[in-house]
Short mmCIF file of C-alpha atoms in Angstrom, two decimals:
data_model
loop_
_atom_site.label_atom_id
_atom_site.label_comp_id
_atom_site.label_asym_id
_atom_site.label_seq_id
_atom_site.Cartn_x
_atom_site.Cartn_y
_atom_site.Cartn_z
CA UNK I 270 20.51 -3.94 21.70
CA UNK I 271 22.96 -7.24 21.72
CA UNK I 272 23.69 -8.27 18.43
CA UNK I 273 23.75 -12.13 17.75
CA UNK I 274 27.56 -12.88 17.87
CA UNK I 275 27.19 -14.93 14.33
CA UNK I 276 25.75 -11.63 12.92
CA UNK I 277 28.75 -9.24 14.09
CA UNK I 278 31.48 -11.59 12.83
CA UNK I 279 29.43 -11.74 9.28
CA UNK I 280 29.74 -8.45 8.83
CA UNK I 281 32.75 -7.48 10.27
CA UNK I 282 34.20 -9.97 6.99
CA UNK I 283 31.41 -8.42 4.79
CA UNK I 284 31.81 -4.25 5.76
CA UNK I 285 35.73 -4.71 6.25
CA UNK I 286 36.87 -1.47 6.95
CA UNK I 287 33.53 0.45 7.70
CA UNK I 288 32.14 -2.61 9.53
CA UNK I 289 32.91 -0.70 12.72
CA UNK I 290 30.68 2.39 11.89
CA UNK I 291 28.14 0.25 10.39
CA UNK I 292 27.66 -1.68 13.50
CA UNK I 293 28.12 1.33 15.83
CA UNK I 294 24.98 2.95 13.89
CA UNK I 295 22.85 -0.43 14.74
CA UNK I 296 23.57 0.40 18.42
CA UNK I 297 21.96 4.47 17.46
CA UNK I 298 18.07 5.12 17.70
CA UNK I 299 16.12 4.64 14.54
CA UNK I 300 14.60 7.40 12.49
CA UNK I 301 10.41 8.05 12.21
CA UNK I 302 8.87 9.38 9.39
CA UNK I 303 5.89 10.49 7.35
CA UNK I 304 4.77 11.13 4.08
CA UNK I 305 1.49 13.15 2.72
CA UNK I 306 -0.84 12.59 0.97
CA UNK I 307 -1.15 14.55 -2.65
CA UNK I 308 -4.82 12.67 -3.38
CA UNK I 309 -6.38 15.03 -0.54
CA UNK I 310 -7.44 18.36 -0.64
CA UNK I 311 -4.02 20.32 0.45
CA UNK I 312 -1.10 19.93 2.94
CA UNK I 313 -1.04 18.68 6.37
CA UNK I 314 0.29 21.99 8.16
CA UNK I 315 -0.42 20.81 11.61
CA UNK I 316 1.33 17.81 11.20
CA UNK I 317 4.44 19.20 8.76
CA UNK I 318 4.90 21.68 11.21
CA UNK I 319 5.95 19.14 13.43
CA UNK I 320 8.55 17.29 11.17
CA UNK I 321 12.46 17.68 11.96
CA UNK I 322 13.25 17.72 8.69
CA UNK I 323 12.34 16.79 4.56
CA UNK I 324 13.23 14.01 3.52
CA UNK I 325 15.61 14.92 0.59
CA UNK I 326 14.60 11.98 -1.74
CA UNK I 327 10.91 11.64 -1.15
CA UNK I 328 8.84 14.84 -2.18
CA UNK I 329 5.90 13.97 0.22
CA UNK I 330 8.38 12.82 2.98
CA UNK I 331 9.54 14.00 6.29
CA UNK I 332 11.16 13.05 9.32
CA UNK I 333 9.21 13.17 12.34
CA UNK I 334 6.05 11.53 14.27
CA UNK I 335 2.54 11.64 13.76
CA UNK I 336 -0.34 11.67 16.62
CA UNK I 337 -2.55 8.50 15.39
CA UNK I 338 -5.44 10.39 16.71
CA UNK I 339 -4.83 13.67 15.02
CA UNK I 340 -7.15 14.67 12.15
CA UNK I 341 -4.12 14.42 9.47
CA UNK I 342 -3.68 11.34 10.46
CA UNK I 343 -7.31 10.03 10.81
CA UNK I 344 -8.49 11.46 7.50
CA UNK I 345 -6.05 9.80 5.93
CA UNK I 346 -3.73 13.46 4.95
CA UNK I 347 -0.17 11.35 6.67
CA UNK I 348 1.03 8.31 6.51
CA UNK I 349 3.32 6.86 9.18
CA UNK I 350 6.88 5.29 6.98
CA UNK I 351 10.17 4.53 7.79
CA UNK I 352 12.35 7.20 5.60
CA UNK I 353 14.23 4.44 3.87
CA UNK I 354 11.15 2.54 3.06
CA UNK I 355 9.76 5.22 1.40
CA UNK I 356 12.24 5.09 -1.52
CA UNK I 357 11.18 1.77 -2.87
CA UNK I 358 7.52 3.52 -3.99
CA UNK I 359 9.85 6.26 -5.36
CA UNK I 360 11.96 3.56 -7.46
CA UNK I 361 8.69 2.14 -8.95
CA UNK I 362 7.89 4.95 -10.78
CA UNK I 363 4.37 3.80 -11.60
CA UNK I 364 2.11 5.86 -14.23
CA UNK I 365 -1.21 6.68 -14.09
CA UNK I 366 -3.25 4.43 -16.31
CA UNK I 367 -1.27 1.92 -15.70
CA UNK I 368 -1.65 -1.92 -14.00
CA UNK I 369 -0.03 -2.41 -10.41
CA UNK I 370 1.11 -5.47 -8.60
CA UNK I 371 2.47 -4.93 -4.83
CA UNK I 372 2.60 -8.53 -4.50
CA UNK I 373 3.59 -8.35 -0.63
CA UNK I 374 1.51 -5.23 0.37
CA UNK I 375 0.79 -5.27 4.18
CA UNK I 376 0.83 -3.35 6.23
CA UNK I 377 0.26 -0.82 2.99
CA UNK I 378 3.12 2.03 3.78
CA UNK I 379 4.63 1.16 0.26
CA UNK I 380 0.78 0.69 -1.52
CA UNK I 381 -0.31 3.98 -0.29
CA UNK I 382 2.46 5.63 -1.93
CA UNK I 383 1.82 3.90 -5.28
CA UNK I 384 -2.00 4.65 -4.75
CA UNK I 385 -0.99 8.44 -4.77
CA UNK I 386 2.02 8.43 -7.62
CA UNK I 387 -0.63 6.71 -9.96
CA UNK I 388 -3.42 9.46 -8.91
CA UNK I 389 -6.29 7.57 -8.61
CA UNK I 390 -6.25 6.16 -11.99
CA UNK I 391 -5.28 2.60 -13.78
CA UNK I 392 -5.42 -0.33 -11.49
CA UNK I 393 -3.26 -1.62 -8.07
CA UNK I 394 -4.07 -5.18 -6.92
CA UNK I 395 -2.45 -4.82 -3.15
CA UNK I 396 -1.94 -8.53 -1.74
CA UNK I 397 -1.23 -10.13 1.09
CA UNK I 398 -1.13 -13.58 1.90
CA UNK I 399 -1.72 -13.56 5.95
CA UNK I 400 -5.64 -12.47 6.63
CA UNK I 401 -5.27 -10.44 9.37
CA UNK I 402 -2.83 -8.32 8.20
CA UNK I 403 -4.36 -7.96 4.52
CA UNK I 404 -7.59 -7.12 6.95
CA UNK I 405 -4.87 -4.33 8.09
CA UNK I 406 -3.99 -2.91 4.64
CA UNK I 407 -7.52 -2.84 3.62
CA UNK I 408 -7.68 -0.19 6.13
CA UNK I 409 -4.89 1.68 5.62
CA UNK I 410 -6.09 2.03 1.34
CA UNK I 411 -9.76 2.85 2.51
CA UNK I 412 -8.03 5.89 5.28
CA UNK I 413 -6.04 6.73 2.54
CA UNK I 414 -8.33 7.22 -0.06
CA UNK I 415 -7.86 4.91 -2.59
CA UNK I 416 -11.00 4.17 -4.80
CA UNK I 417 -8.96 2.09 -8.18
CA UNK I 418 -7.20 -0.59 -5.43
CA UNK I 419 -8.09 -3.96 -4.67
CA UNK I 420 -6.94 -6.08 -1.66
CA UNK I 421 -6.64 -9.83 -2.13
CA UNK I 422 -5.13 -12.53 -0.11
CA UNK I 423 -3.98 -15.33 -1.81
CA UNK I 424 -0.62 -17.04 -2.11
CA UNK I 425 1.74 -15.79 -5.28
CA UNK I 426 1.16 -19.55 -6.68
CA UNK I 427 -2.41 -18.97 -6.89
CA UNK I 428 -2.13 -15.65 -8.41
CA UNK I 429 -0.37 -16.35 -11.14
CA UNK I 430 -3.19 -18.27 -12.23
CA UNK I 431 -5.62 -15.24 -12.59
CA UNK I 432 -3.39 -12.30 -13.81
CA UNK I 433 -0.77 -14.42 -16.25
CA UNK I 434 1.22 -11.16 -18.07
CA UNK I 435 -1.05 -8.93 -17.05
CA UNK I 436 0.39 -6.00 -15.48
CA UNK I 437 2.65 -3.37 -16.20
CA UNK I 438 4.43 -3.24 -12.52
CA UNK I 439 5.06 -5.38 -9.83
CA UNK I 440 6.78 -4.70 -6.63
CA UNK I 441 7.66 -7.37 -4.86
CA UNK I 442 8.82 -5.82 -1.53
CA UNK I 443 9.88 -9.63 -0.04
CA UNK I 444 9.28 -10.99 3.68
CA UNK I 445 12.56 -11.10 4.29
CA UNK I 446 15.05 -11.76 7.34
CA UNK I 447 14.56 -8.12 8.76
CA UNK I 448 18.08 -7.19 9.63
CA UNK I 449 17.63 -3.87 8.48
CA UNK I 450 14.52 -3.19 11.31
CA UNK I 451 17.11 -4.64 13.63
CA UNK I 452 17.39 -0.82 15.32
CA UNK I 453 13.52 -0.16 15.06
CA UNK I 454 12.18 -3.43 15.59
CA UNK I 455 14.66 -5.17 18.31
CA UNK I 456 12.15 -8.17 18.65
CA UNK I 457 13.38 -9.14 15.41
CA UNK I 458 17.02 -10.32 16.66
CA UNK I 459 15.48 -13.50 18.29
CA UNK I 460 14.11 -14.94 15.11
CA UNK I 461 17.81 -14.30 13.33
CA UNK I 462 20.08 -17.42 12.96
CA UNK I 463 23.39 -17.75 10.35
CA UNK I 464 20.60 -19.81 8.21
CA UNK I 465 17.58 -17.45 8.21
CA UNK I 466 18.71 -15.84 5.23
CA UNK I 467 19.19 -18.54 3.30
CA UNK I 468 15.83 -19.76 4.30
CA UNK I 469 14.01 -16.45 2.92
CA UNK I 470 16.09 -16.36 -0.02
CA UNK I 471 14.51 -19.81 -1.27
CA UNK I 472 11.15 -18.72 -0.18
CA UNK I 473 11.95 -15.17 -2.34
CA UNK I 474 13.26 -16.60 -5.27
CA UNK I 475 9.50 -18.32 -5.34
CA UNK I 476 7.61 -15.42 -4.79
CA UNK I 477 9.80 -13.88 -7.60
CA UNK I 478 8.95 -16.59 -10.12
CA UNK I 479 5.43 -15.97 -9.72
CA UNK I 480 5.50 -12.38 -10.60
CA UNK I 481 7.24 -13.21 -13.44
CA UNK I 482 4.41 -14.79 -14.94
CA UNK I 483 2.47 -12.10 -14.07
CA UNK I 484 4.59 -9.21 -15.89
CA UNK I 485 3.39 -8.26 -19.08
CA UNK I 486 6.67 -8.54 -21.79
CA UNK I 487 8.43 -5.06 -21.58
CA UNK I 488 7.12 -4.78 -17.55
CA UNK I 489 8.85 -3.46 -14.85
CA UNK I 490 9.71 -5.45 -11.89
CA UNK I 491 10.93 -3.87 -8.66
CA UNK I 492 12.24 -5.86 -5.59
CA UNK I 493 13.08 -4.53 -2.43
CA UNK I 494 13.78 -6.22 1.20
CA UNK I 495 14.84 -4.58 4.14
CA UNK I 496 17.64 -6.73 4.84
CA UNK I 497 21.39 -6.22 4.69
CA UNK I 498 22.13 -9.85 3.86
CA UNK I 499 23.21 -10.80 0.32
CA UNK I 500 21.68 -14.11 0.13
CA UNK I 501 18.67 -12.09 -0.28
CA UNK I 502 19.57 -9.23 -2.47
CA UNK I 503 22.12 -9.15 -4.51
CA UNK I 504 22.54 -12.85 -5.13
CA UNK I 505 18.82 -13.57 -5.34
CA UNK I 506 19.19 -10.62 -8.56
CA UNK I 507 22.09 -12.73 -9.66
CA UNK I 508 19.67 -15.47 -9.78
CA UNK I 509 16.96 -13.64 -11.34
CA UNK I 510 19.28 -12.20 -14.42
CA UNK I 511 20.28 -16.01 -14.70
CA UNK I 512 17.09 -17.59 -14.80
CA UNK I 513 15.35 -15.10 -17.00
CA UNK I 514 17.87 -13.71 -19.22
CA UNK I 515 15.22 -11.57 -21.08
CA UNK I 516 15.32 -9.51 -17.57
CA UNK I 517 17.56 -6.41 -17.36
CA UNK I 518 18.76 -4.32 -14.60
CA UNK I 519 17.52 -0.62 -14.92
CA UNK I 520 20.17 1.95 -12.70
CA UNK I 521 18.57 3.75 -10.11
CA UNK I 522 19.45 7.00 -9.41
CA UNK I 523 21.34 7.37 -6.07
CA UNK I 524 20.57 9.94 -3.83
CA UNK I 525 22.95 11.05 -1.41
CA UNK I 526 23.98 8.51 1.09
CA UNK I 527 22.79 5.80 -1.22
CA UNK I 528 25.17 2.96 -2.43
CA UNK I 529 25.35 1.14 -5.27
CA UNK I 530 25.32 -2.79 -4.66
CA UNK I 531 27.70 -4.81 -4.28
CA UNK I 532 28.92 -7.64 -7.33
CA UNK I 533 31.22 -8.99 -4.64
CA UNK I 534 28.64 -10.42 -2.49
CA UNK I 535 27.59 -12.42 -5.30
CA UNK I 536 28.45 -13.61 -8.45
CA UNK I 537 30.91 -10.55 -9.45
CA UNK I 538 28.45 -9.13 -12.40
CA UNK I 539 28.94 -5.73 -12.63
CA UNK I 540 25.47 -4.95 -13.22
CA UNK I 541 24.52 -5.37 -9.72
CA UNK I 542 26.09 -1.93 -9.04
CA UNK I 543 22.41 -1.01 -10.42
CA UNK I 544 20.62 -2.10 -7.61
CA UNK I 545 20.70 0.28 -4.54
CA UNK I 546 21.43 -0.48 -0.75
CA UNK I 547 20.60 2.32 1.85
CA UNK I 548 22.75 1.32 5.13
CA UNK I 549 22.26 3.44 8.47
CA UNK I 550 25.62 4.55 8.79
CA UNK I 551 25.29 6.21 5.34
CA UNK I 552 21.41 7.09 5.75
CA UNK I 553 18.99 8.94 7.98
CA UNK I 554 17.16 5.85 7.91
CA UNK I 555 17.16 2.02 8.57
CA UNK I 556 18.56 -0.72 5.95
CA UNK I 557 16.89 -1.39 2.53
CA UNK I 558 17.95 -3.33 -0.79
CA UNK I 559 16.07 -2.04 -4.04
CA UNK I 560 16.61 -3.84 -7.34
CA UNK I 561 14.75 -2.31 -10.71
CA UNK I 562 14.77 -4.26 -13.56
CA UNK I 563 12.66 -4.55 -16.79
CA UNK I 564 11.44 -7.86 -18.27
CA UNK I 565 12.12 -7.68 -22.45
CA UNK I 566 10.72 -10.64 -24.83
CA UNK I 567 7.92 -13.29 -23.84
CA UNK I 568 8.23 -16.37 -23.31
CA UNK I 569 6.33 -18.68 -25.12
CA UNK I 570 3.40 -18.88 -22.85
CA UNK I 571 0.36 -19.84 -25.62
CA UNK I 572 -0.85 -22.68 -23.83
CA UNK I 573 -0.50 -21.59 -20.42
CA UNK I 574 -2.79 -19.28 -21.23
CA UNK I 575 -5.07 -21.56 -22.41
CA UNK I 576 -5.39 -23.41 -19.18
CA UNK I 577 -8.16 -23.38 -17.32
CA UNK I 578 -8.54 -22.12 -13.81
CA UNK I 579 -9.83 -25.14 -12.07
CA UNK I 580 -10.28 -22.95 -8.77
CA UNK I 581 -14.05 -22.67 -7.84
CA UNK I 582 -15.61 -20.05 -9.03
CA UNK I 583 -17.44 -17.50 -7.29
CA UNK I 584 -20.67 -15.54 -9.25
CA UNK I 585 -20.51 -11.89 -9.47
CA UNK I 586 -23.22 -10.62 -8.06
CA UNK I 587 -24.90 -7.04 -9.36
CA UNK I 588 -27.08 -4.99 -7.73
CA UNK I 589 -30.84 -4.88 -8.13
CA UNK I 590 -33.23 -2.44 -9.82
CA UNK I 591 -34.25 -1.19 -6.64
CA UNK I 592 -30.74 -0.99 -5.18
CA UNK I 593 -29.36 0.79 -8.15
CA UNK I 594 -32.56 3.30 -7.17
CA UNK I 595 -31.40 3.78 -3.66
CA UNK I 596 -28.04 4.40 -5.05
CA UNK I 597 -28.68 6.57 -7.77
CA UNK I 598 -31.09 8.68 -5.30
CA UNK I 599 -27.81 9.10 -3.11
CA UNK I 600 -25.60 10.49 -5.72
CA UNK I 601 -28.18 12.57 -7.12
CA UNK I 602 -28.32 14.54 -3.77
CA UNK I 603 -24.65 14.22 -2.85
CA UNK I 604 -22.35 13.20 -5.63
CA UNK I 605 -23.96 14.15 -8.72
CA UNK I 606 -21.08 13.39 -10.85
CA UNK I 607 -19.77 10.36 -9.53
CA UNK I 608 -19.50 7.67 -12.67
CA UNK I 609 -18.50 4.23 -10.69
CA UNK I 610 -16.62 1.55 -13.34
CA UNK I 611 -18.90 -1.59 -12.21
CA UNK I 612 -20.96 -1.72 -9.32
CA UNK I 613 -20.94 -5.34 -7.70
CA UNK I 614 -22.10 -6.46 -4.23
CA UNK I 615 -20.45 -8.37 -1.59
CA UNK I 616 -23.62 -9.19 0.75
CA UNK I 617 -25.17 -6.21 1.57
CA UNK I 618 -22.19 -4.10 0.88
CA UNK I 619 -21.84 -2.16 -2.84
CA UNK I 620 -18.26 -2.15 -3.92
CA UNK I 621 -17.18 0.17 -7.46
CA UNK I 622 -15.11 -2.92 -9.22
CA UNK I 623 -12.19 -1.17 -10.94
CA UNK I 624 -10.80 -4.57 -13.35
CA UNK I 625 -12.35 -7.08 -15.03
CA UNK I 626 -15.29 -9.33 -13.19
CA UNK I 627 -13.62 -12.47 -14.01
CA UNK I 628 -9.99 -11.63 -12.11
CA UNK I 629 -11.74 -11.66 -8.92
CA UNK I 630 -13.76 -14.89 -9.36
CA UNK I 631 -12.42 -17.50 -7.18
CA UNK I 632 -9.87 -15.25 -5.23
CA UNK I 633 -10.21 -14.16 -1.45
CA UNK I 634 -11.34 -10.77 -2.19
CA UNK I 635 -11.10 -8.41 1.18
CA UNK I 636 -12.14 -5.09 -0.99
CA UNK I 637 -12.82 -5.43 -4.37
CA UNK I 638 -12.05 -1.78 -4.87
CA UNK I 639 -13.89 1.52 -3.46
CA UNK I 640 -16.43 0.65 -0.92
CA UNK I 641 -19.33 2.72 -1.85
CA UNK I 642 -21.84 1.69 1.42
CA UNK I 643 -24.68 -0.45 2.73
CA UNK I 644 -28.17 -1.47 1.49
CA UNK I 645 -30.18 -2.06 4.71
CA UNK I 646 -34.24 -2.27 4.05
CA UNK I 647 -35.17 0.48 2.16
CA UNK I 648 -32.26 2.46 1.77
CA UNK I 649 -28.53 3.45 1.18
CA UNK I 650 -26.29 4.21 3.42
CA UNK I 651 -22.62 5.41 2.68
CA UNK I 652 -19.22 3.88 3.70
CA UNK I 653 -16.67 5.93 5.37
CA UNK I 654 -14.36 4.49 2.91
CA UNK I 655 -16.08 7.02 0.08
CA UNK I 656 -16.43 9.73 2.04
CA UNK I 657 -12.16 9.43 2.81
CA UNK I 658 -11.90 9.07 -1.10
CA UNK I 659 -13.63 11.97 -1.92
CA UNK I 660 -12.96 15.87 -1.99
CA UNK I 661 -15.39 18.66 -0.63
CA UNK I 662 -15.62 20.40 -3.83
CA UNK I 663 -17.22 17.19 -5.41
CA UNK I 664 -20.05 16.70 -2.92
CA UNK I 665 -23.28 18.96 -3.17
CA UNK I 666 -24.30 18.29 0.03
CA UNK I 667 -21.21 19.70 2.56
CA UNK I 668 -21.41 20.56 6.56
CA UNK I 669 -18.46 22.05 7.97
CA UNK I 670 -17.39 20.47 11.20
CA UNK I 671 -15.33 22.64 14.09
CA UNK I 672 -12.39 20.51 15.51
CA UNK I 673 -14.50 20.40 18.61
CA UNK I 674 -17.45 18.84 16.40
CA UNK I 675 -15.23 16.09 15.06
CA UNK I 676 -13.77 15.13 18.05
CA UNK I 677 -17.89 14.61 18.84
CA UNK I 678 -18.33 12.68 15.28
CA UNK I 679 -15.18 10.46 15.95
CA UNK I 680 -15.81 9.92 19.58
CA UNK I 681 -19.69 8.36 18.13
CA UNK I 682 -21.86 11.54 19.41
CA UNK I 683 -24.82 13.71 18.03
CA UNK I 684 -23.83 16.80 16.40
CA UNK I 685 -26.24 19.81 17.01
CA UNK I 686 -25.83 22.66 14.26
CA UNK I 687 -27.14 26.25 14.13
CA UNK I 688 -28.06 26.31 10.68
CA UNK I 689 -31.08 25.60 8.40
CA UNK I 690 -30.58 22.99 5.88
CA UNK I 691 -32.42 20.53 4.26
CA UNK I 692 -32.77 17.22 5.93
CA UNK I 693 -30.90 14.05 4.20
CA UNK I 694 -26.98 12.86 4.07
CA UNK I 695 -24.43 15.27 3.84
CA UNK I 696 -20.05 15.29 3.34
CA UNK I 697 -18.96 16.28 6.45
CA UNK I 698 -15.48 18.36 6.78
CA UNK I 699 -13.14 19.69 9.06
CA UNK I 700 -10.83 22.25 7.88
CA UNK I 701 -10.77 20.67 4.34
CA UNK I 702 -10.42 17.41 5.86
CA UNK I 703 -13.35 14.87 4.57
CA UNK I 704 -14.08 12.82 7.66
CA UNK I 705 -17.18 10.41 6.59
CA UNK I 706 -21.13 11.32 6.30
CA UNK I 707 -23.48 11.80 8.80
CA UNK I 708 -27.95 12.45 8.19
CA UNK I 709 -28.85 15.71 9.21
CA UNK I 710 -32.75 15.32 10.36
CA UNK I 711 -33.56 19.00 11.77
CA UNK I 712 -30.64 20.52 13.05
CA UNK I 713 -29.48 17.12 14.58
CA UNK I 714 -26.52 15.22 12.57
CA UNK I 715 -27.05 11.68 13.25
CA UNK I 716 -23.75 9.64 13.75
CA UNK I 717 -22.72 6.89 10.94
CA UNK I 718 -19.05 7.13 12.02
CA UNK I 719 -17.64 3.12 12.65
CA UNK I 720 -18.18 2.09 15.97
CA UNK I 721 -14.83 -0.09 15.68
CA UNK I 722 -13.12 3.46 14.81
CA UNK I 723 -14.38 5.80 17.75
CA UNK I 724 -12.09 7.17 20.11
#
């Protein structure tokens, strides 16, 4: 890997006498990791047996890779991360109950881990302002299992307008100039220049002054970047504390390895040995910034408030009587306890809506939280999404799957069992592993696994 020339001599000034080790680890491979997933049924043995090592500051994390095609991995029990990047959703701390902002979310390493810390409960709005790769962490929430998560993508700007102090959290983990991926992601060195970081800065300190307005007074804002450059970390936290003086830095606590930030690089306010910078030469992992900080009195924001959203509205729409039939008759025979918060419909697909109806209207909704299935004529049929979210133990109707029969139900076949069971949609699992539905008619499971998914 050949370092831009303007980069070395910037940190040679910057690192002084460690800049030599610090650019010697740039030049070492990078680090893999995992984490797993506490909303699923247990732990993923075949896969932890496989990890070099725990990750000493992340209880779900380890070093190591994971097989993409591997039933951990497919069922949503792993999740591929970057050991650094896994201590931001640490940092965040987030309660269950609670409101969530992860105002940059894609691809969804960092959202899945919030997902799981708030088990399931309260609300995360994931965004992301690029389609495709929104499109992407929509994905990675439904393999995941997340049912109280919605994906939008919309610019900060226009978000602000729907949610103004309304949650309790925001993480605003920045695009940013990448230097820390440098070692993982070489690709990354062409788009560097001696003004990049500048350039995100400006386009970070606007990202960070719409989640103000969306923090609720006595919030907690995180921001992270995976950058070593101090125009975007500590001296965009300089300018935060000076343009919102209400905010306060909150100290993280350092594991080993970890350093605190440093006041020189900026303005010289001691405070900014609260934030936290991971470097690689310290770290079994790549570089990361991490600020906490916690937002105190409101500002006067009365008629803001009172301002219409001009945005075009879209109408909620609800399903029918005979819909809510073909849905009720499914969770009768399958999920007899399932209690959805709203039911809503996006065209022919029925989405659970975990917030309020009106913070969706008008916003480029991807999944308007847990997608429940399809109404085709005459029927219901379930979304793999649901069946990911779900446990064995709260289905009535189960089938237990071989590893040889769900390489069958992932690769699109027929199943064929032995056994005598009524006819009609049943869980299917592999080892504990919920890995979508299928419609037993006979002894003949008929496939409903995503064509887009089979391998």
């Amino acid at each position: 890997m050949q370092l831009p020339n303007e980069f070395v001599t910037k940190y040679k000034k910057l690192m002084g006498a460690e800049a030599d080790e610090f650019l010697s680890a740039l030049a070492q491979s990078s680090y893999n990791g995992f984490r797993e997933n506490p909303l699923k049924n247990g732990q993923p043995v075949a896969t932890i047996e496989k990890a070099t090592g725990k990750v000493p500051y992340v209880p779900t994390g380890y070093y190591g890779q994971v097989n993409g095609k591997s039933l951990d991995h497919v069922t949503g029990w792993v999740y591929s991360q970057e050991p650094s990047a896994m201590f931001v959703g640490e940092v965040v701390n987030q309660q269950a109950g609670e409101r969530v902002l992860d105002l940059c979310a894609a691809p969804g390493g960092k959202t899945t881990h919030l997902i799981a810390k708030m088990n399931n409960q309260g609300l995360l709005v994931a965004n992301e302002i690029f389609p495709k790769r929104a499109k992407i962490l929509a994905e990675n929430l439904e393999r995941w299992g997340a049912k109280n998560a919605v994906v939008t993508s919309e610019s900060p700007a226009d978000l602000e307008k729907q949610f103004p102090q309304y949650f309790d959290r925001i993480l605003v983990d920045a695009p940013c100039s990448g230097e820390g991926m440098f070692r993982k992601e070489p690709a990354g060195i062409e788009y560097w220049s001696p003004e990049y970081p500048a350039e995100c800065a400006n386009r970070q300190q606007k990202i960070l002054a719409s989640a103000m307005k969306m923090l609720k007074p006595g919030g907690t804002l995180v921001y992270s970047t995976c950058t070593f450059a101090p125009e975007e970390d500590e001296q965009n936290i300089s300018w935060l504390l000076n343009n919102y003086p209400d905010l306060k830095l909150i100290p993280i606590e350092k594991a080993s390895g970890m350093d605190d930030g440093r006041p020189e690089w900026a303005d010289g306010n001691e405070e900014l040995k609260k934030t936290v910078r991971l470097f690689p030469h310290h770290l079994k992992g790549e570089g990361h910034f991490i600020a906490k900080l916690v937002n105190g009195e409101p500002e006067s924001t009365d008629k803001k408030r009172k301002k219409k959203n001009k945005r075009k509205k879209q109408s909620i729409v609800k399903p029918d009587k005979e819909q809510v039939k073909l849905f009720n008759q499914f969770i009768t025979s399958v999920f007899p306890d399932y209690q959805p918060h709203q039911l809503i419909l996006f065209g022919d697909q029925l989405y659970d809506l975990p917030l309020e109806e009106d913070k969706i209207e008008g916003l480029n909704v991807l999944r308007p939280g847990l997608h429940l299935g399809t109404f085709k004529k005459n029927r219901f049929e379930p979304a793999l999404a649901w069946a990911l979210a779900s446990l064995p133990q709260e289905a009535n109707q189960v089938i237990e799957l071989s590893q040889e029969q769900w390489h069958q139900y992932v690769h699109g076949d027929v199943i064929n069992i032995d056994a005598d069971l009524p006819n009609g949609w049943y869980l299917l699992v592999c080892e504990e592993h919920t890995a979508g539905f299928g419609k037993l008619v006979g002894k003949t499971i008929k496939n409903f696994y995503p064509k887009g998914l089979r391998f």
